[in-house]
mmCIF file of C-alpha atoms in Angstrom:
data_model
loop_
_atom_site.group_PDB
_atom_site.id
_atom_site.type_symbol
_atom_site.label_atom_id
_atom_site.label_comp_id
_atom_site.label_asym_id
_atom_site.label_seq_id
_atom_site.Cartn_x
_atom_site.Cartn_y
_atom_site.Cartn_z
ATOM 1 C CA MET A 1430 54.364 42.845 -13.873
ATOM 2 C CA LEU A 1431 55.655 41.484 -17.194
ATOM 3 C CA THR A 1432 55.086 37.776 -17.707
ATOM 4 C CA GLN A 1433 56.332 35.389 -20.370
ATOM 5 C CA SER A 1434 52.753 34.479 -21.253
ATOM 6 C CA ILE A 1435 52.219 37.696 -23.209
ATOM 7 C CA THR A 1436 51.443 36.960 -26.853
ATOM 8 C CA SER A 1437 51.314 39.178 -29.925
ATOM 9 C CA GLU A 1438 49.105 39.239 -32.993
ATOM 10 C CA VAL A 1439 49.512 41.304 -36.169
ATOM 11 C CA VAL A 1440 46.303 42.650 -37.701
ATOM 12 C CA SER A 1441 45.255 44.958 -40.522
ATOM 13 C CA VAL A 1442 42.937 47.844 -39.631
ATOM 14 C CA LEU A 1443 40.939 49.447 -42.448
ATOM 15 C CA VAL A 1444 41.161 53.248 -42.522
ATOM 16 C CA THR A 1445 39.539 54.043 -45.866
ATOM 17 C CA ALA A 1446 37.924 51.874 -48.521
ATOM 18 C CA ARG A 1447 41.363 51.198 -50.035
ATOM 19 C CA ASP A 1448 43.882 51.900 -47.274
ATOM 20 C CA SER A 1449 44.705 50.145 -44.026
ATOM 21 C CA VAL A 1450 47.305 50.302 -41.271
ATOM 22 C CA GLN A 1451 49.249 47.428 -39.794
ATOM 23 C CA ALA A 1452 48.930 46.976 -36.037
ATOM 24 C CA THR A 1453 50.321 44.662 -33.369
ATOM 25 C CA LEU A 1454 48.232 43.469 -30.415
ATOM 26 C CA PHE A 1455 50.049 42.595 -27.204
ATOM 27 C CA LYS A 1456 47.766 40.289 -25.243
ATOM 28 C CA PRO A 1457 48.139 39.607 -21.513
ATOM 29 C CA GLY A 1458 48.284 35.985 -20.480
ATOM 30 C CA THR A 1459 45.738 36.665 -17.777
ATOM 31 C CA GLU A 1460 42.318 38.304 -17.951
ATOM 32 C CA ILE A 1461 42.140 41.428 -20.118
ATOM 33 C CA THR A 1462 41.315 44.314 -17.770
ATOM 34 C CA GLY A 1463 41.275 47.015 -20.450
ATOM 35 C CA VAL A 1464 42.531 48.108 -23.865
ATOM 36 C CA LEU A 1465 45.294 50.644 -24.472
ATOM 37 C CA VAL A 1466 45.946 52.092 -27.940
ATOM 38 C CA ILE A 1467 49.308 53.771 -28.497
ATOM 39 C CA HIS A 1468 49.157 56.473 -31.183
ATOM 40 C CA PRO A 1469 52.757 56.956 -32.382
ATOM 41 C CA ALA A 1470 54.981 59.952 -32.985
ATOM 42 C CA THR A 1471 56.000 61.112 -36.445
ATOM 43 C CA ALA A 1472 58.581 58.892 -38.150
ATOM 44 C CA THR A 1473 58.461 56.461 -35.226
ATOM 45 C CA PRO A 1474 57.715 52.815 -36.109
ATOM 46 C CA ARG A 1475 55.439 50.750 -33.925
ATOM 47 C CA GLY A 1476 58.332 48.524 -32.886
ATOM 48 C CA PHE A 1477 59.723 51.435 -30.875
ATOM 49 C CA TYR A 1478 56.802 51.047 -28.431
ATOM 50 C CA ARG A 1479 57.197 47.297 -27.994
ATOM 51 C CA ALA A 1480 58.781 47.458 -24.531
ATOM 52 C CA PHE A 1481 56.133 49.821 -23.171
ATOM 53 C CA ALA A 1482 53.364 47.750 -24.776
ATOM 54 C CA GLN A 1483 54.690 44.568 -23.198
ATOM 55 C CA HIS A 1484 54.896 46.297 -19.836
ATOM 56 C CA ALA A 1485 51.286 47.468 -20.129
ATOM 57 C CA ALA A 1486 50.166 44.003 -21.220
ATOM 58 C CA GLY A 1487 51.925 42.615 -18.174
ATOM 59 C CA ARG A 1488 49.499 44.679 -16.118
ATOM 60 C CA GLY A 1489 46.445 43.288 -17.885
ATOM 61 C CA LEU A 1490 45.961 45.825 -20.677
ATOM 62 C CA LEU A 1491 45.614 44.514 -24.204
ATOM 63 C CA THR A 1492 47.899 47.030 -25.903
ATOM 64 C CA ILE A 1493 47.832 48.044 -29.562
ATOM 65 C CA THR A 1494 50.685 49.631 -31.502
ATOM 66 C CA TYR A 1495 50.539 50.555 -35.202
ATOM 67 C CA ASP A 1496 52.177 52.432 -38.073
ATOM 68 C CA TYR A 1497 50.519 55.407 -39.762
ATOM 69 C CA ARG A 1498 49.821 55.039 -43.460
ATOM 70 C CA GLY A 1499 52.947 55.635 -45.517
ATOM 71 C CA THR A 1500 55.247 54.626 -42.653
ATOM 72 C CA GLY A 1501 56.700 51.405 -41.275
ATOM 73 C CA LEU A 1502 54.700 48.390 -42.450
ATOM 74 C CA SER A 1503 51.629 50.469 -43.367
ATOM 75 C CA GLY A 1504 52.836 51.275 -46.871
ATOM 76 C CA SER A 1505 55.847 52.941 -48.393
ATOM 77 C CA PRO A 1506 56.046 56.755 -48.381
ATOM 78 C CA LYS A 1507 57.267 56.453 -51.954
ATOM 79 C CA THR A 1508 53.970 54.892 -53.077
ATOM 80 C CA LEU A 1509 51.707 56.915 -50.766
ATOM 81 C CA PRO A 1510 53.044 60.456 -51.265
ATOM 82 C CA GLU A 1511 49.569 61.987 -50.944
ATOM 83 C CA ILE A 1512 49.080 61.010 -47.299
ATOM 84 C CA LYS A 1513 49.081 64.143 -45.147
ATOM 85 C CA MET A 1514 49.889 64.566 -41.487
ATOM 86 C CA ARG A 1515 46.316 65.727 -40.976
ATOM 87 C CA ASP A 1516 45.192 62.382 -42.458
ATOM 88 C CA TRP A 1517 47.028 60.575 -39.671
ATOM 89 C CA ILE A 1518 45.294 62.777 -37.111
ATOM 90 C CA GLN A 1519 41.820 62.859 -38.642
ATOM 91 C CA GLN A 1520 41.626 59.356 -40.137
ATOM 92 C CA ASP A 1521 44.229 56.879 -38.867
ATOM 93 C CA ILE A 1522 43.886 57.665 -35.156
ATOM 94 C CA PRO A 1523 40.069 57.405 -35.026
ATOM 95 C CA ALA A 1524 40.084 54.329 -37.299
ATOM 96 C CA VAL A 1525 42.323 52.350 -34.951
ATOM 97 C CA ALA A 1526 40.366 53.562 -31.905
ATOM 98 C CA ARG A 1527 37.066 52.556 -33.533
ATOM 99 C CA TRP A 1528 38.412 49.126 -34.507
ATOM 100 C CA ALA A 1529 39.572 48.502 -30.938
ATOM 101 C CA ALA A 1530 36.234 49.593 -29.462
ATOM 102 C CA GLU A 1531 34.285 47.345 -31.818
ATOM 103 C CA ARG A 1532 36.495 44.314 -31.221
ATOM 104 C CA TYR A 1533 36.730 44.673 -27.425
ATOM 105 C CA PRO A 1534 33.480 46.328 -26.298
ATOM 106 C CA ASP A 1535 33.277 44.922 -22.774
ATOM 107 C CA VAL A 1536 36.339 46.476 -21.130
ATOM 108 C CA PRO A 1537 37.466 50.078 -20.491
ATOM 109 C CA HIS A 1538 39.492 51.763 -23.237
ATOM 110 C CA PHE A 1539 42.476 54.071 -22.793
ATOM 111 C CA ALA A 1540 44.890 55.771 -25.189
ATOM 112 C CA LEU A 1541 48.399 57.146 -25.122
ATOM 113 C CA GLY A 1542 49.458 59.607 -27.805
ATOM 114 C CA HIS A 1543 53.130 60.400 -28.403
ATOM 115 C CA SER A 1544 53.887 63.732 -30.110
ATOM 116 C CA VAL A 1545 51.580 63.839 -33.191
ATOM 117 C CA GLY A 1546 49.610 60.971 -31.640
ATOM 118 C CA GLY A 1547 48.904 63.289 -28.724
ATOM 119 C CA HIS A 1548 47.857 65.999 -31.150
ATOM 120 C CA GLY A 1549 45.103 63.715 -32.357
ATOM 121 C CA LEU A 1550 43.793 63.148 -28.835
ATOM 122 C CA VAL A 1551 43.941 66.858 -27.983
ATOM 123 C CA LEU A 1552 41.910 67.528 -31.138
ATOM 124 C CA ASN A 1553 39.326 65.003 -29.943
ATOM 125 C CA TYR A 1554 39.998 62.277 -32.509
ATOM 126 C CA GLY A 1555 39.665 58.688 -31.319
ATOM 127 C CA THR A 1556 38.346 59.707 -27.898
ATOM 128 C CA GLU A 1557 34.697 58.627 -28.162
ATOM 129 C CA ASN A 1558 35.025 55.390 -26.203
ATOM 130 C CA LEU A 1559 37.863 56.314 -23.848
ATOM 131 C CA LYS A 1560 37.755 56.398 -20.078
ATOM 132 C CA ALA A 1561 40.998 58.422 -20.024
ATOM 133 C CA CYS A 1562 43.942 59.326 -22.225
ATOM 134 C CA ALA A 1563 47.539 60.436 -21.813
ATOM 135 C CA ILE A 1564 49.761 62.436 -24.113
ATOM 136 C CA THR A 1565 53.540 62.481 -23.960
ATOM 137 C CA SER A 1566 55.945 64.987 -25.544
ATOM 138 C CA SER A 1567 53.068 66.564 -27.484
ATOM 139 C CA HIS A 1568 53.198 70.311 -28.033
ATOM 140 C CA VAL A 1569 52.563 73.412 -30.100
ATOM 141 C CA ALA A 1570 55.443 72.820 -32.507
ATOM 142 C CA ALA A 1571 55.816 76.336 -33.874
ATOM 143 C CA LEU A 1572 59.425 77.079 -34.774
ATOM 144 C CA ARG A 1573 59.365 80.372 -32.886
ATOM 145 C CA THR A 1574 58.926 78.461 -29.619
ATOM 146 C CA ILE A 1575 61.983 76.205 -30.006
ATOM 147 C CA SER A 1576 64.922 77.031 -27.774
ATOM 148 C CA PRO A 1577 67.902 77.331 -27.797
ATOM 149 C CA LEU A 1578 68.540 79.159 -31.044
ATOM 150 C CA PRO A 1579 70.908 76.533 -32.559
ATOM 151 C CA GLU A 1580 68.197 73.885 -32.230
ATOM 152 C CA ARG A 1581 65.635 76.221 -33.796
ATOM 153 C CA LEU A 1582 67.966 76.847 -36.735
ATOM 154 C CA ARG A 1583 68.632 73.119 -37.152
ATOM 155 C CA VAL A 1584 64.915 72.240 -37.156
ATOM 156 C CA THR A 1585 64.182 75.128 -39.527
ATOM 157 C CA ALA A 1586 66.803 73.887 -41.962
ATOM 158 C CA VAL A 1587 65.444 70.324 -41.909
ATOM 159 C CA LEU A 1588 61.695 71.011 -41.900
ATOM 160 C CA ASN A 1589 61.506 74.174 -43.983
ATOM 161 C CA VAL A 1590 64.432 74.002 -46.395
ATOM 162 C CA ILE A 1591 65.980 70.570 -46.900
ATOM 163 C CA GLY A 1592 62.841 68.541 -46.179
ATOM 164 C CA PRO A 1593 60.458 70.317 -48.553
ATOM 165 C CA VAL A 1594 63.038 70.431 -51.358
ATOM 166 C CA LEU A 1595 63.815 66.721 -51.074
ATOM 167 C CA SER A 1596 60.157 65.769 -50.660
ATOM 168 C CA ARG A 1597 59.142 67.609 -53.823
ATOM 169 C CA THR A 1598 62.177 66.300 -55.703
ATOM 170 C CA ILE A 1599 62.195 62.593 -54.824
ATOM 171 C CA GLY A 1600 58.563 62.248 -53.686
ATOM 172 C CA TYR A 1601 59.046 61.545 -49.972
ATOM 173 C CA MET A 1602 60.869 62.805 -46.896
ATOM 174 C CA PRO A 1603 64.072 60.746 -46.310
ATOM 175 C CA GLY A 1604 63.840 60.937 -42.538
ATOM 176 C CA LYS A 1605 66.344 58.134 -41.979
ATOM 177 C CA LYS A 1606 69.122 60.002 -43.787
ATOM 178 C CA LEU A 1607 68.280 63.291 -42.063
ATOM 179 C CA GLY A 1608 68.220 61.848 -38.558
ATOM 180 C CA LEU A 1609 64.463 62.224 -38.078
ATOM 181 C CA GLY A 1610 63.615 58.533 -37.697
ATOM 182 C CA GLU A 1611 61.647 56.830 -40.472
ATOM 183 C CA ASP A 1612 60.913 58.128 -43.972
ATOM 184 C CA ILE A 1613 57.505 59.802 -44.309
ATOM 185 C CA PRO A 1614 55.204 60.736 -47.221
ATOM 186 C CA ARG A 1615 55.798 63.964 -49.140
ATOM 187 C CA GLU A 1616 52.505 65.610 -48.166
ATOM 188 C CA ALA A 1617 52.925 64.660 -44.496
ATOM 189 C CA LEU A 1618 56.205 66.574 -44.429
ATOM 190 C CA LEU A 1619 54.701 69.549 -46.259
ATOM 191 C CA ASP A 1620 51.772 69.669 -43.810
ATOM 192 C CA TRP A 1621 54.185 69.549 -40.876
ATOM 193 C CA SER A 1622 56.456 72.174 -42.425
ATOM 194 C CA SER A 1623 53.610 74.623 -43.047
ATOM 195 C CA TRP A 1624 52.323 74.319 -39.478
ATOM 196 C CA THR A 1625 55.738 74.977 -37.930
ATOM 197 C CA LEU A 1626 55.843 78.381 -39.648
ATOM 198 C CA LYS A 1627 52.526 79.503 -38.162
ATOM 199 C CA LYS A 1628 52.500 81.421 -34.882
ATOM 200 C CA ASN A 1629 50.225 78.900 -33.192
ATOM 201 C CA TYR A 1630 50.991 75.803 -35.257
ATOM 202 C CA PHE A 1631 47.856 74.037 -36.601
ATOM 203 C CA PHE A 1632 45.623 76.226 -34.456
ATOM 204 C CA ASP A 1633 46.181 78.835 -37.196
ATOM 205 C CA ASP A 1634 45.157 76.418 -39.970
ATOM 206 C CA PRO A 1635 41.429 76.962 -40.687
ATOM 207 C CA GLY A 1636 41.157 73.503 -42.217
ATOM 208 C CA MET A 1637 41.983 71.870 -38.894
ATOM 209 C CA ALA A 1638 39.373 73.679 -36.729
ATOM 210 C CA ALA A 1639 41.828 72.825 -33.967
ATOM 211 C CA ALA A 1640 40.717 75.251 -31.259
ATOM 212 C CA GLN A 1641 37.071 74.263 -31.619
ATOM 213 C CA ARG A 1642 37.866 70.565 -31.537
ATOM 214 C CA ALA A 1643 40.129 70.864 -28.490
ATOM 215 C CA GLU A 1644 37.349 72.603 -26.597
ATOM 216 C CA GLN A 1645 35.141 69.549 -27.189
ATOM 217 C CA VAL A 1646 37.402 67.093 -25.338
ATOM 218 C CA ARG A 1647 35.564 65.557 -22.366
ATOM 219 C CA VAL A 1648 37.971 62.747 -21.495
ATOM 220 C CA SER A 1649 40.294 62.935 -18.494
ATOM 221 C CA MET A 1650 43.771 63.742 -19.788
ATOM 222 C CA LEU A 1651 47.289 63.356 -18.420
ATOM 223 C CA ALA A 1652 50.065 65.301 -20.171
ATOM 224 C CA VAL A 1653 53.563 63.962 -19.522
ATOM 225 C CA GLY A 1654 56.776 65.541 -20.708
ATOM 226 C CA ALA A 1655 60.518 65.850 -20.111
ATOM 227 C CA SER A 1656 62.243 68.926 -18.747
ATOM 228 C CA ASP A 1657 65.039 68.641 -21.343
ATOM 229 C CA ASP A 1658 62.872 68.027 -24.416
ATOM 230 C CA LEU A 1659 63.978 70.690 -26.916
ATOM 231 C CA TRP A 1660 61.070 69.898 -29.260
ATOM 232 C CA ALA A 1661 58.312 69.684 -26.664
ATOM 233 C CA SER A 1662 59.357 71.851 -23.753
ATOM 234 C CA PRO A 1663 57.046 72.195 -20.743
ATOM 235 C CA GLN A 1664 55.998 75.616 -22.071
ATOM 236 C CA GLN A 1665 55.190 74.211 -25.521
ATOM 237 C CA MET A 1666 53.164 71.404 -23.953
ATOM 238 C CA ASP A 1667 51.242 73.917 -21.834
ATOM 239 C CA ALA A 1668 50.507 75.931 -24.974
ATOM 240 C CA LEU A 1669 48.898 72.825 -26.468
ATOM 241 C CA THR A 1670 46.891 71.673 -23.465
ATOM 242 C CA SER A 1671 45.664 75.209 -22.719
ATOM 243 C CA HIS A 1672 43.212 74.703 -25.586
ATOM 244 C CA VAL A 1673 41.591 71.768 -23.757
ATOM 245 C CA THR A 1674 39.100 73.755 -21.684
ATOM 246 C CA GLY A 1675 36.255 71.255 -21.220
ATOM 247 C CA VAL A 1676 38.178 69.092 -18.715
ATOM 248 C CA SER A 1677 41.114 69.618 -16.414
ATOM 249 C CA VAL A 1678 44.453 68.350 -17.755
ATOM 250 C CA GLU A 1679 46.887 66.917 -15.238
ATOM 251 C CA ARG A 1680 50.487 67.890 -16.079
ATOM 252 C CA ARG A 1681 53.649 66.052 -15.078
ATOM 253 C CA THR A 1682 57.177 66.984 -16.095
ATOM 254 C CA TYR A 1683 60.025 64.568 -15.414
ATOM 255 C CA THR A 1684 63.690 65.519 -15.096
ATOM 256 C CA PRO A 1685 66.628 63.294 -16.063
ATOM 257 C CA GLU A 1686 67.542 63.109 -12.377
ATOM 258 C CA GLN A 1687 64.112 61.700 -11.518
ATOM 259 C CA VAL A 1688 64.449 58.809 -13.951
ATOM 260 C CA GLY A 1689 68.142 58.221 -13.306
ATOM 261 C CA THR A 1690 69.585 59.190 -16.684
ATOM 262 C CA LYS A 1691 71.712 61.946 -18.224
ATOM 263 C CA SER A 1692 69.026 63.022 -20.680
ATOM 264 C CA ILE A 1693 65.460 62.152 -21.715
ATOM 265 C CA GLY A 1694 64.694 64.203 -24.814
ATOM 266 C CA HIS A 1695 61.714 63.860 -27.134
ATOM 267 C CA HIS A 1696 61.511 60.051 -27.250
ATOM 268 C CA GLY A 1697 63.055 59.070 -23.950
ATOM 269 C CA LEU A 1698 59.897 58.620 -21.890
ATOM 270 C CA MET A 1699 58.827 55.816 -24.223
ATOM 271 C CA ARG A 1700 62.285 54.295 -24.622
ATOM 272 C CA ARG A 1701 63.460 51.126 -22.843
ATOM 273 C CA GLY A 1702 66.253 51.888 -20.417
ATOM 274 C CA ILE A 1703 65.239 55.535 -19.942
ATOM 275 C CA GLY A 1704 61.497 55.938 -19.482
ATOM 276 C CA GLU A 1705 60.743 52.756 -17.557
ATOM 277 C CA PRO A 1706 60.569 54.517 -14.147
ATOM 278 C CA VAL A 1707 57.697 56.607 -15.568
ATOM 279 C CA TRP A 1708 55.674 53.795 -17.139
ATOM 280 C CA ASP A 1709 53.984 52.614 -13.974
ATOM 281 C CA ASP A 1710 53.096 56.216 -13.105
ATOM 282 C CA ILE A 1711 51.167 56.444 -16.378
ATOM 283 C CA LEU A 1712 49.556 53.025 -15.986
ATOM 284 C CA ASP A 1713 48.647 53.733 -12.353
ATOM 285 C CA TRP A 1714 46.922 56.908 -13.526
ATOM 286 C CA PHE A 1715 44.919 54.921 -16.085
ATOM 287 C CA GLU A 1716 43.992 52.370 -13.432
ATOM 288 C CA ALA A 1717 42.705 55.120 -11.152
ATOM 289 C CA LYS A 1718 40.416 56.267 -13.987
ATOM 290 C CA ASP A 1719 38.924 52.789 -14.443
ATOM 291 C CA PRO A 1720 35.278 53.171 -13.337
ATOM 292 C CA ARG A 1721 35.335 49.673 -11.864
ATOM 293 C CA ASN A 1722 37.953 50.644 -9.258
#
């Protein structure tokens, strides 16, 4: 239950010797029962997760939100054009997880990954100290799997035509102007674009070793999605989690009717006013995985 005693603290988390990400800690006013790190979606600033983070803190979880390098308050995409999407997955996600584990070693740790944040968890980054993790709206984002056709054509135009041209021309992806959320670094867009053209997304990129890494996951995983998510359909989510073979993955798909709204979409489960009926389901699942219970 959310209380007014929740406080927040902004910190800087070192990722490399010269780069860091900016994070916000939401601290419960009562005893800290665990730590929850929220790994964000592409072009989604940490402020988007504030309501969920406050809700989780109200249940005793110290909750951490942050911006990937080159996004939000973690540096401008114009000055960090070299940051790749794989850098977020392979470096930013484990760096924040490691920082949290070192700073709060005496309580259980959990993680929630939204879209690309979930990709990191599925590829076994930032999972070393977790008791359990959840992914939401995270999928094999190959263009061939997007339905209906008009949506596939729209995404193709943005990610494989307009986006790459603008990124190479002006040095970054103007996501705000193209309706994709926040601006992102040039190389992050080019990484993303190249993966969408592959039959099996980054599982066909030898540099990611994605299939091998997914097989190494040993943390209990919950995969939550929306029935009307055109970017991460239930089938696309299943295609992603099918690579996690070392543990069983619990799947839950919510319909707009279940949460009392007309539509959920790709961001709805984390959005105030839409996803709130689902939040306690996720937090209850984490609580059940707490070894002290």
